[in-house]
mmCIF file of C-alpha atoms in Angstrom:
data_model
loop_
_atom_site.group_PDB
_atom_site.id
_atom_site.type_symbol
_atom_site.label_atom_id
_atom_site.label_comp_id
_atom_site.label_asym_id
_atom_site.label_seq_id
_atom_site.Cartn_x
_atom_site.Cartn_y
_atom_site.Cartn_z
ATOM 1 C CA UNK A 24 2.432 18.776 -22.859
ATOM 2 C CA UNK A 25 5.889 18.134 -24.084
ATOM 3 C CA UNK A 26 6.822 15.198 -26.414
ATOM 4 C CA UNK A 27 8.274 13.138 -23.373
ATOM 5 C CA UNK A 28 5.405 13.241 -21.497
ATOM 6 C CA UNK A 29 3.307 12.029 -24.561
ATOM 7 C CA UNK A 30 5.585 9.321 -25.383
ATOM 8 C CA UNK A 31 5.464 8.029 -21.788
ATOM 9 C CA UNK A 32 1.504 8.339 -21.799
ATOM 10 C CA UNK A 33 1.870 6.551 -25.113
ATOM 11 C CA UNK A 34 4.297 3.701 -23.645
ATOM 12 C CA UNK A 35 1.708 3.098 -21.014
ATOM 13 C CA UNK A 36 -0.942 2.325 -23.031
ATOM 14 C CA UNK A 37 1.236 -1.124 -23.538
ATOM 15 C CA UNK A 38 1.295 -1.943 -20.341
ATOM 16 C CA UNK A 39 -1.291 -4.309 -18.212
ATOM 17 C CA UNK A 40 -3.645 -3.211 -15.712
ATOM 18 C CA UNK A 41 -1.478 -4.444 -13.285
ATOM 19 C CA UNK A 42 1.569 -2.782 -14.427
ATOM 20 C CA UNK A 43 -0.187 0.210 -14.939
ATOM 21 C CA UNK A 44 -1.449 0.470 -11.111
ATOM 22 C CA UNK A 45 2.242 -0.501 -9.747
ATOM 23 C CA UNK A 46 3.227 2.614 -12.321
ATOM 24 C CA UNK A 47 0.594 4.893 -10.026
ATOM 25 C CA UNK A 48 1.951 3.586 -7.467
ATOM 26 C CA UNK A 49 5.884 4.247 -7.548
ATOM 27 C CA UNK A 50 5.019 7.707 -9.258
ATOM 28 C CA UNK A 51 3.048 8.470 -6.100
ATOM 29 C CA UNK A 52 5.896 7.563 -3.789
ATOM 30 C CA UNK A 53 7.727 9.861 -5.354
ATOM 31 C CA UNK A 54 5.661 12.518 -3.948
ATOM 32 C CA UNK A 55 5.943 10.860 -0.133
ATOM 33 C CA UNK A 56 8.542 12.914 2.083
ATOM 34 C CA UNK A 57 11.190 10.312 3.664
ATOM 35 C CA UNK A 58 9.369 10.459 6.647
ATOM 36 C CA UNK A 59 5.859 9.128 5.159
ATOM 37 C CA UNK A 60 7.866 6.807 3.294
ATOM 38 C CA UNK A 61 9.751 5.472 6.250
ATOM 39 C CA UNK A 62 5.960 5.121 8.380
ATOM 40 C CA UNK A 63 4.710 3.203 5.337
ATOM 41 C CA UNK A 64 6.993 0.983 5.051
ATOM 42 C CA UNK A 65 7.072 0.317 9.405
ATOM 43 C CA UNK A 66 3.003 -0.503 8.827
ATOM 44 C CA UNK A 67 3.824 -2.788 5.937
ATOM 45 C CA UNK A 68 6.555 -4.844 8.118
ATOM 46 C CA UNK A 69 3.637 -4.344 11.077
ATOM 47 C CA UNK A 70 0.887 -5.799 8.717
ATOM 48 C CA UNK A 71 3.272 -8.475 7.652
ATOM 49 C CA UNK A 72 4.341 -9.877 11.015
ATOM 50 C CA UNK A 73 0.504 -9.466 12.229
ATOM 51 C CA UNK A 74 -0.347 -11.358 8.842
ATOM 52 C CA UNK A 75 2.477 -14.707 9.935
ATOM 53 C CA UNK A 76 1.294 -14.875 13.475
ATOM 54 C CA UNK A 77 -2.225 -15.080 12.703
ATOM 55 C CA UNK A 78 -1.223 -17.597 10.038
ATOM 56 C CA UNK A 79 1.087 -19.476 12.566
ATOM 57 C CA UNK A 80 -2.527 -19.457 15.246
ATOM 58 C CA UNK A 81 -0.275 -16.833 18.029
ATOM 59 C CA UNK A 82 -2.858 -14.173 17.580
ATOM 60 C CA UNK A 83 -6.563 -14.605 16.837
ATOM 61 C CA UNK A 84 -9.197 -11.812 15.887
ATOM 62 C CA UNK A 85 -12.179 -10.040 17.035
ATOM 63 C CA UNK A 86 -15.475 -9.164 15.510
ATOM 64 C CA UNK A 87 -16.623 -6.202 14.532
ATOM 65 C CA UNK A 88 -19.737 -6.435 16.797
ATOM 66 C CA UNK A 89 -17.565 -7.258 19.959
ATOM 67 C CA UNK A 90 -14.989 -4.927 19.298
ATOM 68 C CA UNK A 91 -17.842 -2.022 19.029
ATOM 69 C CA UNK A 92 -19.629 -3.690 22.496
ATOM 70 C CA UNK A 93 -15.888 -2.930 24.520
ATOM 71 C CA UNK A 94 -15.741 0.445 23.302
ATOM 72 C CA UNK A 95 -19.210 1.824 24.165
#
């Protein structure tokens, strides 16, 4: 290993838990093409608005159970 990669292995150690799983996380973006990173991001603004109409009572939800009963 070279010495930067031990110092930054080192530096995390500092971190918290929390920082150190948003570290994993940006370091594994970095491995997502543009086009990955461009879908992501659509189902995160998807997730979001499906999140705020729920919240605001414009959408409800289904169980599990009935969901599985319309598909058989």
């Amino acid at each position: 290993m070279t010495e930067t990669f031990n110092q930054i292995v080192n530096e995390t150690k500092n971190l918290s838990a929390l920082e150190r799983v948003q570290l994993v996380e940006e370091m594994y973006k970095t491995f997502e093409s543009e086009k990955e990173e461009t879908m992501t991001r659509r189902w995160a603004d998807e997730s979001e608005r499906r999140i705020d109409a729920f919240e605001r009572g414009e959408i409800t939800t289904i169980d599990y159970e009935d969901i599985t009963k319309i598909l058989q």
